[in-house]
Short mmCIF file of C-alpha atoms in Angstrom, two decimals:
data_model
loop_
_atom_site.label_atom_id
_atom_site.label_comp_id
_atom_site.label_asym_id
_atom_site.label_seq_id
_atom_site.Cartn_x
_atom_site.Cartn_y
_atom_site.Cartn_z
CA MET B 4 0.00 0.00 0.00
CA THR B 5 2.74 2.31 -0.70
CA PRO B 6 3.63 4.33 -3.77
CA ARG B 7 7.09 5.00 -4.94
CA HIS B 8 8.74 6.22 -8.10
CA PHE B 9 12.30 6.14 -9.38
CA SER B 10 13.75 6.99 -12.75
CA LEU B 11 16.96 4.98 -12.41
CA LEU B 12 17.05 1.93 -14.66
CA SER B 13 18.88 -1.33 -14.07
CA ARG B 14 22.60 -1.03 -13.42
CA PRO B 15 25.39 -3.56 -13.80
CA VAL B 16 25.83 -6.25 -11.17
CA ALA B 17 28.91 -4.46 -9.86
CA CYS B 18 26.65 -1.74 -8.45
CA HIS B 19 24.42 -4.14 -6.55
CA ARG B 20 26.49 -4.09 -3.38
CA LEU B 21 26.22 -0.35 -3.24
CA TRP B 22 22.45 -0.59 -3.67
CA ALA B 23 22.25 -3.23 -0.98
CA ARG B 24 24.10 -0.98 1.44
CA THR B 25 21.86 1.92 0.50
CA LEU B 26 18.61 -0.03 0.42
CA GLY B 27 19.31 -2.82 2.81
CA THR B 28 18.10 -1.07 5.90
CA ALA B 29 15.17 0.68 4.30
CA THR B 30 11.96 -0.76 2.97
CA LEU B 31 11.27 1.11 -0.24
CA SER B 32 7.54 0.62 -0.09
CA THR B 33 7.26 2.11 3.38
CA ALA B 34 9.51 5.04 2.71
CA ALA B 35 7.37 6.23 -0.13
CA LEU B 36 4.13 5.89 1.79
CA ALA B 37 5.69 7.92 4.56
CA ALA B 38 6.62 10.54 1.99
CA HIS B 39 3.05 11.02 0.88
CA ALA B 40 1.60 10.61 4.36
CA GLN B 41 3.86 13.19 5.99
CA PRO B 42 4.46 16.86 5.15
CA ALA B 43 6.40 17.40 1.95
CA PRO B 44 8.21 20.53 0.80
CA PRO B 45 6.00 22.79 -1.29
CA ALA B 46 6.34 22.40 -5.03
CA GLN B 47 8.19 24.96 -7.08
CA GLY B 48 5.48 24.90 -9.70
CA PRO B 49 2.41 23.00 -10.85
CA GLY B 50 2.95 19.29 -11.40
CA LEU B 51 1.13 16.00 -11.90
CA GLN B 52 2.62 12.59 -11.21
CA LEU B 53 1.34 9.16 -12.21
CA TYR B 54 2.71 6.48 -9.88
CA GLY B 55 2.03 2.93 -8.83
CA LEU B 56 3.22 -0.54 -7.99
CA VAL B 57 2.45 -3.98 -9.40
CA ASP B 58 3.24 -7.01 -7.23
CA ALA B 59 2.57 -10.67 -8.05
CA ALA B 60 3.33 -13.76 -5.97
CA VAL B 61 2.86 -17.46 -6.68
CA GLY B 62 3.08 -20.13 -4.03
CA ARG B 63 1.41 -22.46 -1.59
CA PHE B 64 -0.74 -20.65 0.97
CA ALA B 65 -1.88 -22.43 4.13
CA SER B 66 -4.85 -20.15 4.76
CA PRO B 67 -6.34 -16.73 4.07
CA ALA B 68 -4.39 -13.84 5.58
CA GLY B 69 -6.90 -13.47 8.41
CA GLY B 70 -5.49 -16.45 10.35
CA VAL B 71 -5.31 -20.22 9.91
CA ASN B 72 -8.08 -22.39 11.35
CA ALA B 73 -8.22 -26.15 11.87
CA GLN B 74 -10.32 -26.70 8.74
CA ASP B 75 -8.11 -24.77 6.32
CA ARG B 76 -6.31 -26.66 3.57
CA ALA B 77 -3.34 -25.24 1.70
CA VAL B 78 -3.94 -24.01 -1.85
CA THR B 79 -1.57 -23.16 -4.68
CA LYS B 80 -2.36 -19.84 -6.29
CA LEU B 81 -1.06 -16.74 -7.99
CA ASP B 82 -1.95 -13.64 -6.00
CA GLY B 83 -1.73 -9.96 -6.80
CA GLY B 84 0.20 -8.31 -3.98
CA GLY B 85 2.65 -10.18 -1.76
CA MET B 86 5.19 -7.73 -0.41
CA SER B 87 2.99 -4.74 -1.29
CA THR B 88 -0.63 -4.40 -2.35
CA SER B 89 -0.76 -3.45 -6.02
CA HIS B 90 -2.06 0.04 -6.72
CA TRP B 91 -1.89 3.04 -8.99
CA GLY B 92 -2.57 6.72 -8.46
CA VAL B 93 -2.05 10.33 -9.39
CA ARG B 94 -0.83 13.15 -7.18
CA GLY B 95 -0.23 16.80 -7.89
CA ASN B 96 0.64 20.16 -6.39
CA GLU B 97 0.60 23.86 -7.18
CA ASP B 98 2.85 26.59 -5.80
CA LEU B 99 0.57 29.29 -4.39
CA GLY B 100 3.39 31.62 -3.37
CA ASP B 101 5.10 32.49 -0.07
CA GLY B 102 5.79 28.79 0.57
CA LEU B 103 2.13 27.75 0.43
CA SER B 104 1.17 24.89 -1.90
CA ALA B 105 -2.00 23.04 -2.82
CA GLN B 106 -1.70 19.25 -2.98
CA PHE B 107 -3.92 16.29 -3.84
CA GLU B 108 -3.74 12.54 -4.23
CA LEU B 109 -6.06 9.91 -5.75
CA SER B 110 -5.01 6.26 -5.43
CA SER B 111 -6.72 2.94 -6.19
CA PHE B 112 -6.00 -0.69 -5.33
CA VAL B 113 -5.85 -3.19 -8.19
CA ARG B 114 -5.93 -6.98 -8.18
CA ASN B 115 -3.50 -7.66 -10.97
CA ASP B 116 -4.03 -11.44 -10.78
CA SER B 117 -7.53 -10.91 -12.23
CA GLY B 118 -7.63 -7.28 -13.30
CA ALA B 119 -10.34 -6.43 -10.75
CA THR B 120 -10.28 -3.45 -8.41
CA GLY B 121 -10.03 -3.78 -4.64
CA ARG B 122 -7.55 -5.77 -2.61
CA SER B 123 -8.57 -9.45 -2.35
CA ASP B 124 -11.33 -11.85 -1.35
CA ALA B 125 -10.02 -12.02 2.23
CA LEU B 126 -13.32 -10.81 3.71
CA PRO B 127 -16.84 -11.62 2.50
CA ALA B 128 -19.75 -9.24 1.89
CA PRO B 129 -21.07 -6.92 3.17
CA VAL B 130 -17.69 -5.74 4.48
CA SER B 131 -15.84 -6.92 1.39
CA VAL B 132 -12.28 -6.08 0.45
CA ALA B 133 -13.15 -6.60 -3.20
CA ALA B 134 -15.89 -3.99 -2.82
CA ASP B 135 -13.42 -1.21 -2.04
CA PRO B 136 -14.43 2.11 -3.59
CA VAL B 137 -12.27 3.03 -6.58
CA PHE B 138 -10.06 5.46 -4.68
CA SER B 139 -10.19 3.68 -1.31
CA ARG B 140 -6.41 3.80 -0.90
CA ALA B 141 -6.27 7.61 -0.92
CA ALA B 142 -8.44 10.51 -2.06
CA TRP B 143 -7.61 13.85 -0.50
CA VAL B 144 -6.83 17.51 -1.14
CA GLY B 145 -4.94 19.87 1.12
CA LEU B 146 -2.73 22.87 1.76
CA ALA B 147 0.89 22.71 2.94
CA HIS B 148 3.48 25.16 4.22
CA PRO B 149 7.04 24.31 5.38
CA ARG B 150 6.64 26.33 8.60
CA TRP B 151 3.03 25.52 9.47
CA GLY B 152 2.60 21.95 8.28
CA ARG B 153 -0.14 20.44 6.16
CA VAL B 154 -3.92 20.04 6.38
CA ARG B 155 -5.66 17.34 4.33
CA ALA B 156 -9.33 16.49 3.79
CA GLY B 157 -10.71 13.26 2.35
CA ASN B 158 -9.82 9.57 2.51
CA VAL B 159 -6.39 9.34 4.21
CA THR B 160 -4.15 6.51 5.44
CA SER B 161 -4.81 5.86 9.13
CA LEU B 162 -2.07 6.99 11.51
CA LEU B 163 -1.84 3.59 13.21
CA PHE B 164 -1.28 1.85 9.88
CA LEU B 165 1.28 4.47 8.92
CA ASN B 166 3.04 3.88 12.24
CA ALA B 167 3.24 0.14 11.63
CA ILE B 168 4.36 0.04 8.02
CA THR B 169 7.07 2.67 8.34
CA SER B 170 8.76 0.82 11.20
CA ASN B 171 9.03 -2.90 10.43
CA ALA B 172 11.27 -4.96 8.17
CA PHE B 173 8.40 -6.10 5.90
CA GLY B 174 6.99 -2.63 5.29
CA ASP B 175 3.37 -2.64 4.16
CA SER B 176 3.05 -6.37 3.40
CA THR B 177 -0.27 -7.72 4.63
CA VAL B 178 0.49 -11.19 3.26
CA PHE B 179 3.90 -11.92 4.84
CA GLY B 180 4.50 -9.13 7.39
CA PRO B 181 4.00 -10.56 10.92
CA LEU B 182 3.17 -7.19 12.52
CA ASN B 183 0.56 -6.27 9.92
CA LEU B 184 -1.00 -9.75 9.99
CA THR B 185 -1.45 -9.76 13.76
CA THR B 186 -2.55 -6.12 14.01
CA PHE B 187 -4.71 -5.34 10.98
CA ILE B 188 -5.75 -8.58 9.24
CA GLY B 189 -8.52 -10.79 10.64
CA GLY B 190 -8.13 -9.53 14.21
CA PRO B 191 -10.18 -7.45 16.64
CA LEU B 192 -8.95 -4.04 15.42
CA THR B 193 -11.51 -1.94 13.56
CA GLY B 194 -11.07 1.15 11.41
CA GLY B 195 -9.25 -0.37 8.45
CA THR B 196 -6.10 1.14 6.98
CA ALA B 197 -7.57 4.38 5.59
CA TRP B 198 -10.28 6.65 6.98
CA ALA B 199 -12.91 8.28 4.80
CA ASN B 200 -14.33 11.73 5.62
CA SER B 201 -11.11 12.64 7.44
CA LEU B 202 -9.49 15.88 8.48
CA VAL B 203 -5.74 15.42 9.10
CA TYR B 204 -3.07 17.83 10.31
CA ASP B 205 0.62 16.94 9.80
CA SER B 206 3.11 19.13 11.65
CA PRO B 207 6.41 20.33 10.18
CA HIS B 208 9.60 18.59 11.31
CA PHE B 209 11.43 20.13 14.26
CA ALA B 210 14.65 18.73 15.78
CA GLY B 211 13.78 15.27 14.47
CA PHE B 212 10.17 15.35 15.74
CA ASN B 213 6.92 15.53 13.82
CA GLY B 214 3.31 14.74 14.66
CA SER B 215 -0.12 14.21 13.18
CA VAL B 216 -3.71 14.31 14.41
CA ALA B 217 -6.73 12.97 12.53
CA HIS B 218 -10.50 12.83 12.88
CA SER B 219 -12.93 10.93 10.67
CA ILE B 220 -16.41 12.47 10.75
CA SER B 221 -19.19 9.95 11.42
CA GLU B 222 -21.76 11.15 8.87
CA GLY B 223 -24.39 8.88 10.42
CA GLN B 224 -22.18 5.77 10.62
CA GLY B 225 -22.11 5.41 14.41
CA GLY B 226 -19.50 7.66 16.03
CA GLY B 227 -16.40 9.31 14.64
CA ASN B 228 -12.79 8.10 14.63
CA SER B 229 -9.87 9.99 16.19
CA ALA B 230 -6.11 9.40 16.12
CA ALA B 231 -2.77 10.97 16.97
CA ARG B 232 0.86 10.10 16.24
CA LEU B 233 4.21 11.46 17.39
CA ALA B 234 7.43 10.39 15.63
CA TYR B 235 11.14 10.98 16.11
CA ALA B 236 13.99 10.15 13.71
CA GLN B 237 17.59 11.23 14.03
CA GLY B 238 20.59 9.39 12.64
CA PRO B 239 20.27 5.60 12.97
CA MET B 240 17.47 5.75 15.58
CA ALA B 241 13.73 6.19 15.13
CA ALA B 242 10.76 5.92 17.47
CA SER B 243 7.05 6.66 17.21
CA LEU B 244 3.83 6.34 19.18
CA ALA B 245 0.34 6.12 17.66
CA TRP B 246 -3.11 6.02 19.27
CA GLN B 247 -6.56 5.68 17.77
CA SER B 248 -10.19 5.41 18.83
CA VAL B 249 -12.66 3.93 16.33
CA GLN B 250 -16.44 4.23 16.67
CA LYS B 251 -17.44 4.43 13.02
CA ASN B 252 -19.56 1.62 11.57
CA PRO B 253 -18.09 0.33 8.30
CA THR B 254 -19.83 0.03 4.96
CA THR B 255 -16.78 -1.38 3.13
CA PHE B 256 -13.38 -2.68 4.19
CA ALA B 257 -12.05 0.81 3.57
CA ASP B 258 -13.95 1.87 6.71
CA GLY B 259 -12.99 -1.14 8.84
CA THR B 260 -14.01 -4.71 9.49
CA SER B 261 -16.84 -4.60 12.05
CA ALA B 262 -19.14 -2.25 13.97
CA ASN B 263 -17.24 -2.82 17.23
CA ASN B 264 -15.79 0.22 18.96
CA THR B 265 -12.07 -0.24 19.55
CA ARG B 266 -9.13 1.65 20.96
CA ALA B 267 -5.51 0.88 20.21
CA TRP B 268 -2.01 2.19 20.76
CA GLN B 269 1.35 1.15 19.34
CA LEU B 270 4.90 2.09 20.31
CA ALA B 271 7.57 1.51 17.66
CA ALA B 272 11.36 1.77 17.73
CA SER B 273 14.18 0.92 15.36
CA TYR B 274 17.96 1.19 15.20
CA ASP B 275 20.20 0.85 12.16
CA PHE B 276 23.48 -0.88 13.01
CA GLU B 277 24.41 -0.84 9.27
CA VAL B 278 25.08 -4.60 9.26
CA VAL B 279 21.46 -5.11 10.40
CA LYS B 280 18.49 -2.89 11.13
CA LEU B 281 16.31 -3.96 14.06
CA PHE B 282 12.67 -3.06 14.66
CA ALA B 283 10.35 -3.64 17.64
CA HIS B 284 6.76 -2.83 18.59
CA VAL B 285 4.53 -3.17 21.62
CA GLY B 286 0.86 -2.27 21.66
CA ARG B 287 -2.64 -2.98 22.84
CA ILE B 288 -6.06 -3.37 21.21
CA GLU B 289 -9.22 -2.92 23.30
CA ASN B 290 -12.45 -4.30 21.84
CA ARG B 291 -15.38 -2.51 23.51
CA GLY B 292 -18.13 -4.00 21.36
CA THR B 293 -21.15 -1.88 20.42
CA ALA B 294 -23.66 0.19 22.39
CA THR B 295 -26.15 -2.68 22.31
CA THR B 296 -23.57 -5.46 22.81
CA PRO B 297 -20.73 -4.10 24.94
CA LEU B 298 -17.48 -6.03 25.29
CA ASN B 299 -14.34 -5.63 27.35
CA VAL B 300 -11.65 -7.71 25.63
CA SER B 301 -8.03 -6.55 25.45
CA TYR B 302 -5.22 -7.93 23.31
CA ARG B 303 -1.49 -7.47 23.76
CA VAL B 304 0.46 -7.16 20.49
CA TRP B 305 4.23 -7.19 20.10
CA ASP B 306 6.78 -7.94 17.42
CA VAL B 307 10.46 -7.91 16.51
CA SER B 308 11.89 -7.90 12.99
CA ALA B 309 15.20 -7.42 11.22
CA SER B 310 16.54 -6.43 7.80
CA MET B 311 20.09 -7.49 6.93
CA PRO B 312 21.88 -6.48 3.69
CA VAL B 313 23.21 -9.57 1.92
CA GLY B 314 24.52 -9.33 -1.64
CA ALA B 315 22.18 -7.26 -3.80
CA GLY B 316 19.26 -7.69 -1.45
CA ARG B 317 18.10 -8.13 2.12
CA VAL B 318 17.42 -11.06 4.41
CA LEU B 319 14.17 -10.32 6.25
CA ALA B 320 12.94 -11.99 9.43
CA GLY B 321 10.13 -11.17 11.84
CA TYR B 322 7.98 -12.58 14.63
CA ALA B 323 4.74 -11.12 16.01
CA ALA B 324 2.16 -12.22 18.56
CA ARG B 325 -1.35 -11.12 19.54
CA ARG B 326 -2.97 -12.60 22.65
CA THR B 327 -5.83 -11.99 25.08
CA GLY B 328 -6.31 -13.31 28.59
CA ASP B 329 -10.01 -12.39 28.52
CA THR B 330 -12.84 -14.74 27.61
CA VAL B 331 -13.86 -14.21 23.99
CA GLY B 332 -17.06 -15.24 22.27
CA PRO B 333 -16.83 -18.51 20.30
CA VAL B 334 -16.90 -18.40 16.50
CA PRO B 335 -17.76 -20.98 13.83
CA ALA B 336 -14.85 -23.28 12.99
CA THR B 337 -14.83 -22.01 9.41
CA LEU B 338 -13.95 -18.41 10.34
CA ALA B 339 -10.43 -16.99 10.55
CA GLY B 340 -8.53 -18.36 13.51
CA GLY B 341 -6.82 -16.47 16.31
CA ASN B 342 -9.49 -14.87 18.51
CA VAL B 343 -7.49 -16.06 21.55
CA GLU B 344 -3.94 -15.97 20.19
CA ARG B 345 -2.11 -15.61 16.89
CA ARG B 346 1.65 -15.97 16.35
CA VAL B 347 3.30 -15.37 12.96
CA PHE B 348 6.92 -15.95 11.94
CA THR B 349 8.28 -15.01 8.48
CA VAL B 350 11.73 -15.27 6.95
CA GLY B 351 12.77 -14.52 3.38
CA TYR B 352 15.03 -12.78 0.93
CA ASP B 353 14.29 -9.67 -1.13
CA TYR B 354 16.63 -9.25 -4.14
CA PHE B 355 16.84 -5.92 -5.99
CA LEU B 356 17.25 -6.09 -9.75
CA SER B 357 17.15 -2.26 -9.73
CA LYS B 358 15.83 0.49 -7.53
CA ARG B 359 12.36 -0.06 -8.98
CA THR B 360 12.19 -3.84 -9.34
CA ASP B 361 12.80 -6.65 -6.85
CA LEU B 362 12.32 -10.40 -6.62
CA TYR B 363 11.45 -12.08 -3.32
CA ALA B 364 10.99 -15.47 -1.68
CA MET B 365 9.14 -15.75 1.65
CA VAL B 366 8.14 -18.49 4.10
CA THR B 367 5.51 -17.80 6.78
CA ARG B 368 4.44 -19.95 9.74
CA ASP B 369 1.02 -19.11 11.21
CA ASN B 370 -0.09 -20.45 14.61
CA THR B 371 -3.52 -19.70 16.12
CA GLN B 372 -5.65 -20.55 19.11
CA THR B 373 -9.36 -20.02 18.57
CA ARG B 374 -12.37 -20.37 20.87
CA THR B 375 -14.64 -22.28 18.54
CA LEU B 376 -18.22 -23.55 18.24
CA PRO B 377 -20.16 -25.88 18.52
CA ALA B 378 -21.21 -25.73 22.16
CA PRO B 379 -19.68 -26.27 24.56
CA PRO B 380 -17.01 -24.04 23.00
CA SER B 381 -13.42 -25.19 23.08
CA VAL B 382 -10.04 -23.63 22.25
CA VAL B 383 -8.69 -25.21 19.06
CA SER B 384 -5.06 -24.87 17.91
CA ALA B 385 -4.11 -24.67 14.23
CA GLN B 386 -0.85 -24.29 12.32
CA GLY B 387 0.02 -23.66 8.72
CA THR B 388 3.05 -22.87 6.59
CA SER B 389 2.92 -20.73 3.46
CA PHE B 390 5.68 -20.07 0.95
CA ALA B 391 5.81 -17.97 -2.20
CA VAL B 392 8.05 -16.24 -4.69
CA GLY B 393 7.17 -12.96 -6.32
CA VAL B 394 8.16 -9.88 -8.26
CA ARG B 395 7.42 -6.23 -7.44
CA HIS B 396 7.79 -3.29 -9.81
CA ARG B 397 7.33 0.39 -9.05
CA PHE B 398 6.59 3.13 -11.56
#
């Protein structure tokens, strides 16, 4: 879910070590999303940019991304979007004088395995990923100034998702990234990865710090959503803290996954030792249910991951866990597993053919514990291993 664009074409193999050193500790997909999600310098003149990313992976998948259950059987498939969700978009800006600029962005997900719009068939109707609105990835307009920051209005990437994907070794991958799988996919968190009807303020950078606040107006869909994020980056060290409260009832996956009211926070930190870059997160998700069916279920979420330059690419490894000690309601055995606990481990290699194109091979182990029907409910364990190879190209 991250745009990026580079004009450099493939270089000889002799340059690959230099690229690896330059790219090895940075996830290109995340860096570019951060660039469009955070304040950017005002443009020197009017401009329009077409950008995008196409990612395809083929392999053996143990289960849908939401979490393995005891009835799942592995399937071989070609999927659009392994290390990044495929997308395209346009963004533009205009210099209004005295440092002020007008900016906009329109961005759409695409399922390049079939040519359809949306992300995948991971969730059924009515809250269907495949039913994403055309510009569900981003659709906003705003004003920016280098001294005063930026204000945006529209459909904007959520601050919690931004916090996660800019601070883990697997970037924005919701297929292989352990942190994203345990936090955003098939779990108790609501609100999705982008908020419609949002007003967002991004501060300018000062002494390594910058912050953002966001509010998504309800417009009759339950309550509104609110979020805040504070980030610090200086030299090899980075840290950030994000918080969100979600009360909006979803109509599509772009607005979240259920009508439950949730609160969540996430603390992230990373350090680049040059030979390896380490990342870590701790956080909490509180599921408060709805006004008519209140709940009080809390989940602890944590992860560690690493990116190590090797040759012309990076060795990636990560482990994440989500667990609750509270009693959760039982679910049918056919639903995504993990309402008690989910643990995900992924290891792989990402090889850069150029700054815009990479090949990857990933192996993921998914372990879940699920309180399952029929009555009397019981906690059922399930495990599954997925592996795939893929190619990702940015334009």
